[in-house]
Tab-separated table of C-alpha atoms in Angstrom:
chain	number	residue	atom	x	y	z
A	184	MET	CA	37.319	1.298	-15.428
A	185	LYS	CA	35.632	3.056	-12.469
A	186	GLY	CA	32.390	3.319	-14.416
A	187	LYS	CA	32.581	-0.336	-15.376
A	188	ARG	CA	32.980	-1.449	-11.770
A	189	GLY	CA	29.942	0.673	-10.811
A	190	TRP	CA	27.971	-0.897	-13.672
A	191	VAL	CA	28.889	-4.427	-12.481
A	192	GLY	CA	28.114	-3.542	-8.867
A	193	ARG	CA	24.657	-2.278	-9.754
A	194	HIS	CA	23.872	-5.457	-11.715
A	195	VAL	CA	25.050	-7.699	-8.872
A	196	TYR	CA	22.971	-5.736	-6.480
A	197	LEU	CA	19.864	-6.014	-8.744
A	198	LEU	CA	20.499	-9.754	-9.155
A	199	LEU	CA	20.617	-10.324	-5.385
A	200	LEU	CA	17.562	-8.105	-4.943
A	201	GLY	CA	15.742	-10.199	-7.495
A	202	VAL	CA	16.597	-13.405	-5.728
A	203	CYS	CA	15.427	-12.019	-2.426
A	204	VAL	CA	12.111	-10.947	-3.979
A	205	LEU	CA	11.530	-14.373	-5.507
A	206	LEU	CA	12.309	-16.017	-2.159
A	207	LEU	CA	9.985	-13.596	-0.441
A	208	LEU	CA	7.184	-14.401	-2.853
A	209	ALA	CA	7.807	-18.142	-2.568
A	210	SER	CA	7.835	-18.068	1.260
A	211	ASN	CA	4.386	-16.459	1.382
A	212	LEU	CA	2.547	-18.554	-1.167
A	213	GLN	CA	-0.503	-20.290	0.238
A	214	THR	CA	-1.732	-23.637	-1.081
A	215	ASP	CA	-5.235	-25.121	-0.748
A	216	PRO	CA	-4.911	-27.712	2.004
A	217	GLY	CA	-8.002	-29.568	0.843
A	218	PRO	CA	-10.959	-30.702	2.915
A	219	GLN	CA	-9.192	-33.623	4.658
A	220	GLN	CA	-5.993	-31.815	5.663
A	221	PRO	CA	-5.137	-30.674	9.225
A	222	PRO	CA	-5.185	-26.908	9.990
A	223	PRO	CA	-2.786	-24.743	7.985
A	224	PRO	CA	0.565	-23.784	9.473
A	225	ALA	CA	1.073	-20.616	11.522
A	226	LYS	CA	1.075	-17.394	9.557
A	227	GLN	CA	4.530	-16.942	8.298
A	228	PRO	CA	6.586	-13.903	9.205
A	229	LEU	CA	7.384	-11.617	6.274
A	230	GLY	CA	10.368	-12.922	4.369
A	231	LEU	CA	10.465	-16.423	5.943
A	232	GLY	CA	12.241	-17.823	2.873
A	233	VAL	CA	14.783	-14.956	2.981
A	234	ARG	CA	15.511	-15.637	6.631
A	235	ILE	CA	16.134	-19.296	5.978
A	236	PHE	CA	18.298	-18.462	2.936
A	237	PHE	CA	20.562	-16.139	4.895
A	238	LYS	CA	20.655	-18.550	7.869
A	239	ARG	CA	21.971	-21.273	5.620
A	240	LEU	CA	24.634	-18.869	4.405
A	241	PHE	CA	25.663	-17.380	7.699
A	242	GLY	CA	24.172	-19.377	10.448
A	243	ASP	CA	25.739	-22.111	12.645
A	244	GLY	CA	24.595	-24.895	10.391
A	245	TYR	CA	22.470	-26.562	13.051
A	246	GLY	CA	19.414	-27.249	10.908
A	247	GLN	CA	21.421	-28.525	7.965
A	248	LYS	CA	23.335	-30.905	10.222
A	249	CYS	CA	20.164	-32.391	11.695
A	250	ASP	CA	18.577	-32.731	8.216
A	251	GLN	CA	21.719	-34.434	6.822
A	252	HIS	CA	21.842	-36.878	9.694
A	253	ALA	CA	18.157	-37.685	9.259
A	254	ALA	CA	18.556	-38.204	5.570
A	255	HIS	CA	21.504	-40.568	6.059
A	256	GLY	CA	19.552	-42.737	8.457
A	257	SER	CA	22.338	-45.239	9.138
A	258	VAL	CA	22.218	-44.575	12.937
A	259	GLN	CA	19.876	-47.523	12.924
A	260	SER	CA	22.883	-49.863	12.787
A	261	SER	CA	24.236	-48.542	16.081
A	262	LEU	CA	21.047	-47.543	17.947
A	263	SER	CA	18.325	-50.078	17.272
A	264	GLU	CA	15.425	-48.539	19.177
A	265	ALA	CA	13.549	-45.824	17.383
A	266	THR	CA	10.525	-43.861	18.662
A	267	ARG	CA	8.189	-46.467	17.144
A	268	VAL	CA	8.610	-48.430	20.385
A	269	LEU	CA	6.678	-45.637	22.079
A	270	GLU	CA	3.645	-46.622	20.057
A	271	ILE	CA	3.395	-49.944	21.771
A	272	ARG	CA	4.446	-48.885	25.319
A	273	ASP	CA	2.268	-49.803	28.362
A	274	ASN	CA	0.386	-46.683	29.031
A	275	SER	CA	-0.324	-47.793	32.626
A	276	ARG	CA	3.339	-47.192	33.455
A	277	LEU	CA	4.704	-43.737	34.334
A	278	ALA	CA	6.818	-42.171	31.570
A	279	PHE	CA	9.688	-39.717	31.871
A	280	PHE	CA	11.141	-37.944	28.775
A	281	PHE	CA	14.502	-36.313	28.356
A	282	VAL	CA	15.458	-34.734	25.035
A	283	GLU	CA	18.920	-34.312	23.549
A	284	THR	CA	18.743	-31.931	20.555
A	285	SER	CA	22.370	-31.310	19.446
A	286	CYS	CA	22.015	-33.850	16.547
A	287	GLU	CA	25.421	-35.100	17.767
A	288	GLY	CA	24.287	-37.554	20.404
A	289	ARG	CA	26.626	-36.017	22.883
A	290	VAL	CA	25.475	-36.897	26.350
A	291	ASN	CA	27.817	-35.843	29.180
A	292	ALA	CA	27.883	-37.068	32.802
A	293	ARG	CA	25.637	-34.412	34.155
A	294	GLN	CA	23.034	-35.094	31.557
A	295	ALA	CA	23.219	-38.828	32.184
A	296	CYS	CA	22.856	-38.107	35.896
A	297	ALA	CA	19.496	-36.456	35.299
A	298	VAL	CA	18.241	-39.551	33.477
A	299	GLU	CA	19.583	-41.835	36.251
A	300	SER	CA	17.883	-39.894	38.974
A	301	ALA	CA	14.453	-40.458	37.382
A	302	ALA	CA	15.155	-44.150	36.796
A	303	LEU	CA	16.484	-44.649	40.306
A	304	LEU	CA	13.522	-43.130	41.990
A	305	HIS	CA	10.950	-44.694	39.650
A	306	PRO	CA	11.972	-48.318	38.948
A	307	GLU	CA	8.397	-48.994	37.845
A	308	ALA	CA	8.445	-46.228	35.247
A	309	ASP	CA	9.738	-46.047	31.675
A	310	VAL	CA	12.523	-43.434	31.305
A	311	TYR	CA	13.264	-42.348	27.723
A	312	LEU	CA	16.259	-40.408	26.497
A	313	LEU	CA	15.245	-39.207	23.031
A	314	LEU	CA	18.207	-38.396	20.749
A	315	LEU	CA	17.474	-36.137	17.840
A	316	SER	CA	19.096	-37.234	14.549
A	317	PRO	CA	22.384	-38.494	15.909
A	318	PRO	CA	25.175	-39.051	13.329
A	319	ALA	CA	25.776	-42.450	11.647
A	320	GLU	CA	28.879	-43.035	13.759
A	321	PHE	CA	27.035	-42.641	17.109
A	322	ASP	CA	27.891	-45.531	19.410
A	323	VAL	CA	26.262	-45.981	22.824
A	324	GLY	CA	29.104	-48.240	23.948
A	325	ARG	CA	31.728	-45.607	23.527
A	326	ASN	CA	29.905	-43.273	26.044
A	327	PRO	CA	30.785	-44.559	29.513
A	328	TRP	CA	27.775	-42.809	31.153
A	329	LEU	CA	25.219	-44.078	28.689
A	330	ALA	CA	26.743	-47.550	28.938
A	331	ALA	CA	26.489	-47.329	32.731
A	332	LEU	CA	22.796	-46.433	32.414
A	333	ALA	CA	22.009	-49.152	29.978
A	334	ALA	CA	23.706	-51.764	32.103
A	335	ALA	CA	22.231	-50.747	35.429
A	336	TYR	CA	18.573	-49.715	34.594
A	337	PRO	CA	16.424	-51.922	32.427
A	338	ASN	CA	13.746	-49.124	32.527
A	339	VAL	CA	15.984	-46.637	30.676
A	340	HIS	CA	15.437	-46.573	26.928
A	341	LEU	CA	17.721	-44.737	24.446
A	342	LEU	CA	15.732	-43.803	21.399
A	343	TYR	CA	16.544	-41.870	18.187
A	344	LEU	CA	14.141	-39.849	16.109
A	345	HIS	CA	13.924	-37.465	13.180
A	346	LEU	CA	11.558	-34.519	13.349
A	347	ASP	CA	10.032	-34.864	9.940
A	348	GLU	CA	8.856	-38.316	10.851
A	349	TYR	CA	8.119	-37.514	14.465
A	350	PHE	CA	5.751	-34.641	13.674
A	351	SER	CA	4.077	-36.453	10.798
A	352	ASP	CA	0.330	-36.817	10.995
A	353	GLY	CA	0.121	-34.513	14.018
A	354	PRO	CA	-0.822	-30.952	14.719
A	355	LEU	CA	2.743	-29.676	14.125
A	356	GLU	CA	3.320	-31.398	10.745
A	357	HIS	CA	2.365	-28.474	8.515
A	358	TRP	CA	3.965	-25.948	10.908
A	359	TYR	CA	7.250	-27.818	10.746
A	360	ARG	CA	7.164	-28.193	6.971
A	361	SER	CA	6.456	-24.483	6.542
A	362	GLY	CA	10.031	-23.854	7.582
A	363	MET	CA	9.070	-21.778	10.648
A	364	LEU	CA	11.366	-23.702	12.987
A	365	ARG	CA	14.339	-23.417	10.556
A	366	ALA	CA	13.868	-19.604	10.531
A	367	SER	CA	14.169	-19.307	14.264
A	368	SER	CA	16.983	-17.213	15.720
A	369	PHE	CA	17.202	-19.779	18.517
A	370	GLU	CA	16.705	-22.922	16.480
A	371	GLN	CA	18.137	-25.544	18.847
A	372	SER	CA	16.352	-24.116	21.885
A	373	HIS	CA	13.044	-23.809	20.091
A	374	THR	CA	13.426	-27.279	18.634
A	375	SER	CA	13.563	-28.583	22.207
A	376	ASP	CA	10.487	-26.472	23.078
A	377	ALA	CA	8.349	-27.882	20.261
A	378	PHE	CA	9.692	-31.349	20.931
A	379	ARG	CA	8.712	-31.442	24.617
A	380	TYR	CA	5.083	-30.150	24.114
A	381	PHE	CA	4.496	-32.435	21.177
A	382	THR	CA	5.923	-35.475	23.076
A	383	LEU	CA	3.628	-34.825	26.095
A	384	TRP	CA	0.660	-34.275	23.793
A	385	LYS	CA	1.364	-37.521	21.895
A	386	TYR	CA	2.425	-39.881	24.734
A	387	GLY	CA	1.731	-38.197	28.012
A	388	GLY	CA	4.074	-38.237	31.041
A	389	THR	CA	6.772	-35.985	32.578
A	390	TYR	CA	9.267	-34.008	30.590
A	391	MET	CA	12.549	-33.029	32.368
A	392	ASP	CA	15.515	-30.887	31.315
A	393	LEU	CA	18.931	-32.549	31.305
A	394	ASP	CA	20.336	-30.246	33.918
A	395	ILE	CA	18.092	-31.468	36.631
A	396	ILE	CA	18.580	-34.015	39.469
A	397	LEU	CA	15.348	-35.468	40.813
A	398	LEU	CA	15.427	-35.798	44.604
A	399	ARG	CA	12.016	-37.227	45.374
A	400	PRO	CA	9.579	-39.498	43.527
A	401	LEU	CA	6.837	-37.765	41.580
A	402	THR	CA	4.387	-40.611	41.926
A	403	GLY	CA	0.796	-39.336	42.427
A	404	LEU	CA	1.376	-36.025	40.676
A	405	GLN	CA	-0.229	-35.269	37.343
A	406	ASN	CA	-0.710	-32.257	35.191
A	407	PHE	CA	1.715	-29.922	36.811
A	408	ALA	CA	4.672	-27.584	36.286
A	409	GLY	CA	6.896	-25.601	38.628
A	410	ALA	CA	7.011	-21.875	39.143
A	411	GLU	CA	10.291	-20.044	38.738
A	412	SER	CA	8.851	-16.834	40.284
A	413	GLY	CA	5.549	-15.300	41.176
A	414	GLU	CA	4.913	-14.416	37.487
A	415	ASP	CA	6.776	-17.108	35.489
A	416	ILE	CA	6.145	-20.826	35.024
A	417	ALA	CA	9.262	-22.747	34.020
A	418	ALA	CA	9.167	-25.594	31.489
A	419	GLY	CA	12.103	-27.620	32.864
A	420	VAL	CA	9.780	-30.102	34.575
A	421	LEU	CA	6.384	-30.502	33.031
A	422	ASN	CA	3.685	-33.183	33.243
A	423	LEU	CA	0.694	-33.397	30.913
A	424	GLU	CA	-1.797	-36.130	30.210
A	425	ARG	CA	-1.732	-37.755	26.762
A	426	GLY	CA	-3.992	-35.949	24.343
A	427	SER	CA	-5.562	-33.844	27.063
A	428	ALA	CA	-7.199	-30.432	26.217
A	429	LEU	CA	-4.318	-28.772	28.052
A	430	ALA	CA	-1.647	-30.582	26.089
A	431	THR	CA	-3.501	-29.873	22.888
A	432	GLU	CA	-3.723	-26.150	23.671
A	433	CYS	CA	0.083	-26.061	24.336
A	434	VAL	CA	0.813	-27.685	20.976
A	435	ASN	CA	-1.643	-25.344	19.251
A	436	GLU	CA	0.047	-22.412	20.963
A	437	ILE	CA	3.352	-23.467	19.341
A	438	ARG	CA	1.702	-23.837	15.983
A	439	ASP	CA	-0.376	-20.642	15.981
A	440	HIS	CA	1.833	-18.200	17.967
A	441	PHE	CA	5.393	-19.287	17.389
A	442	GLN	CA	7.857	-16.416	17.757
A	443	VAL	CA	11.133	-16.810	15.781
A	444	ASP	CA	12.983	-13.977	17.621
A	445	ASP	CA	11.941	-14.587	21.258
A	446	TRP	CA	13.973	-17.145	23.176
A	447	GLY	CA	11.459	-17.847	25.926
A	448	ALA	CA	8.148	-17.320	24.105
A	449	ASN	CA	7.932	-20.919	22.776
A	450	GLY	CA	9.087	-22.710	25.953
A	451	PRO	CA	8.119	-21.372	29.409
A	452	GLY	CA	6.041	-18.664	27.600
A	453	VAL	CA	3.726	-21.367	26.209
A	454	ILE	CA	2.763	-23.045	29.472
A	455	THR	CA	2.603	-19.606	31.176
A	456	ARG	CA	0.081	-18.212	28.654
A	457	VAL	CA	-1.965	-21.362	28.624
A	458	ALA	CA	-2.087	-21.603	32.396
A	459	GLN	CA	-2.984	-17.957	32.745
A	460	ARG	CA	-5.955	-18.436	30.498
A	461	LEU	CA	-7.082	-21.600	32.168
A	462	CYS	CA	-6.626	-20.530	35.770
A	463	ARG	CA	-7.652	-16.851	35.168
A	464	THR	CA	-4.753	-15.423	37.079
A	465	ASN	CA	-1.281	-14.089	36.265
A	466	ARG	CA	0.132	-15.085	39.632
A	467	THR	CA	1.683	-18.541	39.840
A	468	GLU	CA	0.790	-18.935	43.523
A	469	GLY	CA	-2.890	-18.658	42.572
A	470	MET	CA	-2.648	-21.447	39.996
A	471	THR	CA	-3.856	-24.192	42.312
A	472	LEU	CA	-5.733	-27.348	41.238
A	473	ASP	CA	-9.049	-25.772	42.244
A	474	ALA	CA	-8.353	-22.438	40.454
A	475	CYS	CA	-7.349	-24.360	37.340
A	476	LYS	CA	-10.621	-26.320	37.193
A	477	GLY	CA	-8.965	-29.519	38.339
A	478	GLN	CA	-6.910	-29.731	35.092
A	479	PHE	CA	-3.509	-28.304	36.160
A	480	GLN	CA	-1.430	-26.956	39.078
A	481	VAL	CA	1.719	-25.011	39.493
A	482	LEU	CA	4.044	-26.024	42.291
A	483	PRO	CA	6.087	-23.401	44.132
A	484	PRO	CA	9.711	-22.515	43.159
A	485	SER	CA	11.055	-24.506	46.137
A	486	ASP	CA	9.882	-27.737	44.556
A	487	PHE	CA	11.955	-27.704	41.353
A	488	TYR	CA	13.882	-24.419	41.294
A	489	PRO	CA	14.929	-23.918	44.926
A	490	ILE	CA	18.057	-21.996	43.943
A	491	PRO	CA	17.236	-19.106	41.562
A	492	TRP	CA	19.460	-18.753	38.496
A	493	ARG	CA	21.225	-15.703	39.805
A	494	GLN	CA	22.457	-17.866	42.783
A	495	TRP	CA	23.503	-20.902	40.725
A	496	ARG	CA	27.075	-20.871	42.149
A	497	LEU	CA	25.657	-22.117	45.493
A	498	TYR	CA	25.497	-25.613	43.900
A	499	PHE	CA	29.314	-25.539	43.623
A	500	ASN	CA	30.198	-23.604	46.677
A	501	THR	CA	31.802	-25.768	49.545
A	502	PHE	CA	31.861	-22.904	52.014
A	503	HIS	CA	28.055	-22.589	52.172
A	504	SER	CA	27.471	-26.318	51.498
A	505	LYS	CA	25.697	-27.105	54.754
A	506	GLN	CA	23.302	-24.166	54.471
A	507	THR	CA	22.567	-24.997	50.826
A	508	MET	CA	21.806	-28.628	51.558
A	509	GLN	CA	19.438	-27.610	54.283
A	510	ARG	CA	17.743	-25.255	51.838
A	511	LEU	CA	17.222	-28.178	49.442
A	512	SER	CA	15.990	-30.643	52.026
A	513	SER	CA	12.274	-30.435	51.093
A	514	SER	CA	12.736	-29.891	47.313
A	515	ARG	CA	11.548	-32.470	44.762
A	516	ALA	CA	14.477	-31.618	42.374
A	517	ILE	CA	17.305	-29.095	41.661
A	518	HIS	CA	17.903	-27.286	38.433
A	519	VAL	CA	21.588	-26.307	38.078
A	520	TRP	CA	21.117	-23.747	35.298
A	521	ASN	CA	23.416	-25.353	32.799
A	522	LYS	CA	23.527	-22.248	30.670
A	523	PHE	CA	25.685	-20.682	33.302
A	524	SER	CA	27.182	-23.580	35.200
A	525	ALA	CA	28.243	-25.979	32.442
A	526	HIS	CA	31.913	-25.208	32.742
A	527	THR	CA	32.094	-25.058	36.547
A	528	PRO	CA	33.786	-28.251	37.714
A	529	VAL	CA	32.627	-30.624	40.507
A	530	GLN	CA	35.472	-32.516	42.138
A	531	VAL	CA	34.308	-36.074	42.921
A	532	GLY	CA	34.347	-36.627	46.652
A	533	SER	CA	34.104	-32.950	47.538
A	534	GLN	CA	31.463	-31.287	49.645
A	535	GLN	CA	29.979	-29.321	46.673
A	536	PRO	CA	26.201	-29.615	46.943
A	537	TYR	CA	25.776	-30.662	43.343
A	538	GLY	CA	28.307	-33.458	43.783
A	539	LEU	CA	26.755	-34.588	47.117
A	540	LEU	CA	23.335	-34.931	45.437
A	541	ALA	CA	24.777	-36.644	42.395
A	542	GLN	CA	26.514	-39.204	44.525
A	543	LYS	CA	23.185	-40.072	46.098
A	544	PHE	CA	20.725	-39.859	43.258
A	545	CYS	CA	22.870	-40.882	40.224
A	546	PRO	CA	25.529	-43.225	41.846
A	547	LYS	CA	26.306	-45.210	38.670
A	548	VAL	CA	27.079	-42.160	36.596
A	549	TYR	CA	28.885	-40.323	39.423
A	550	GLY	CA	30.963	-43.396	40.108
A	551	SER	CA	32.120	-43.643	36.551
A	552	CYS	CA	33.353	-40.022	36.252
A	553	GLY	CA	36.905	-40.215	37.468
A	554	ALA	CA	38.117	-37.161	39.301
A	555	THR	CA	35.626	-34.597	37.869
A	556	PHE	CA	31.838	-34.710	37.550
């Protein structure tokens, strides 16, 4: 009996090994793209197919969920505007883009606040909240904060999209279809990264993270990002011209140098590397408009990231509220570092700096929160 179990075990092992080998071979096959095709996808890491296979078995199911929602497509019945409206937008108007990539359409009050702050300070601009593959049962009317935005701001547009269609006929089409994104160890985060750079390349405008409150209009600024430190450019607020050489280089950086196992390489790492090459310096304070050949500039940390992530609790601290508010008085925006602060409550009506700023710059959302923001 013991020998038989060993015989069965060896055969199961060989069978699994054979499957992995076949997947490995399949993942690295190259096809002739033909003379009229766009550039081939990025070079695939060894065993791309094997990575995807095991992610589907043991991963969090994020990619499968997004694909299933995209295939179903019935969200059209509850969310009428798709990204095709972007193709006919007035390009003379400023555009702000926010991206929600959970594939659940879940937008909380703080995320809605970010959208409202942009709409409030830029009534002449179009403000887009792009929802990636929400489920069929998604209903804007059942979300009080989205309903408040839709009712109060005619310049806010809630759009849905699916990546296979969105990336079609663009520089990321072959990269996306290669499965590189699905193989990522940080798939949702890297989806947001690719999403933002492609959107700015295709339409131009300002991308903003959903854990930001805008405090001052950005009118008159173009082709910029904000520094997080002397060495690092953050990608939480980013403006690029439509189809510009800089936007194209950022998208190509994603396509040609995508890193599946590095969380920051495909987000802030992209704009940092591109800016370093353009401006010929590794120091963010040296990335001025003149140094960057008139094509780009990096604003100091005080503009968009006045409170470093290690001090994020200051946004919620009432004891130091006065000093914190003074510290933010000349900033263009705040970034509340949602990765750390998401579960820290803000009591409506309190002196917590985050709440004080929300009350002023997203009054409709803040006013519809009840006791806790």
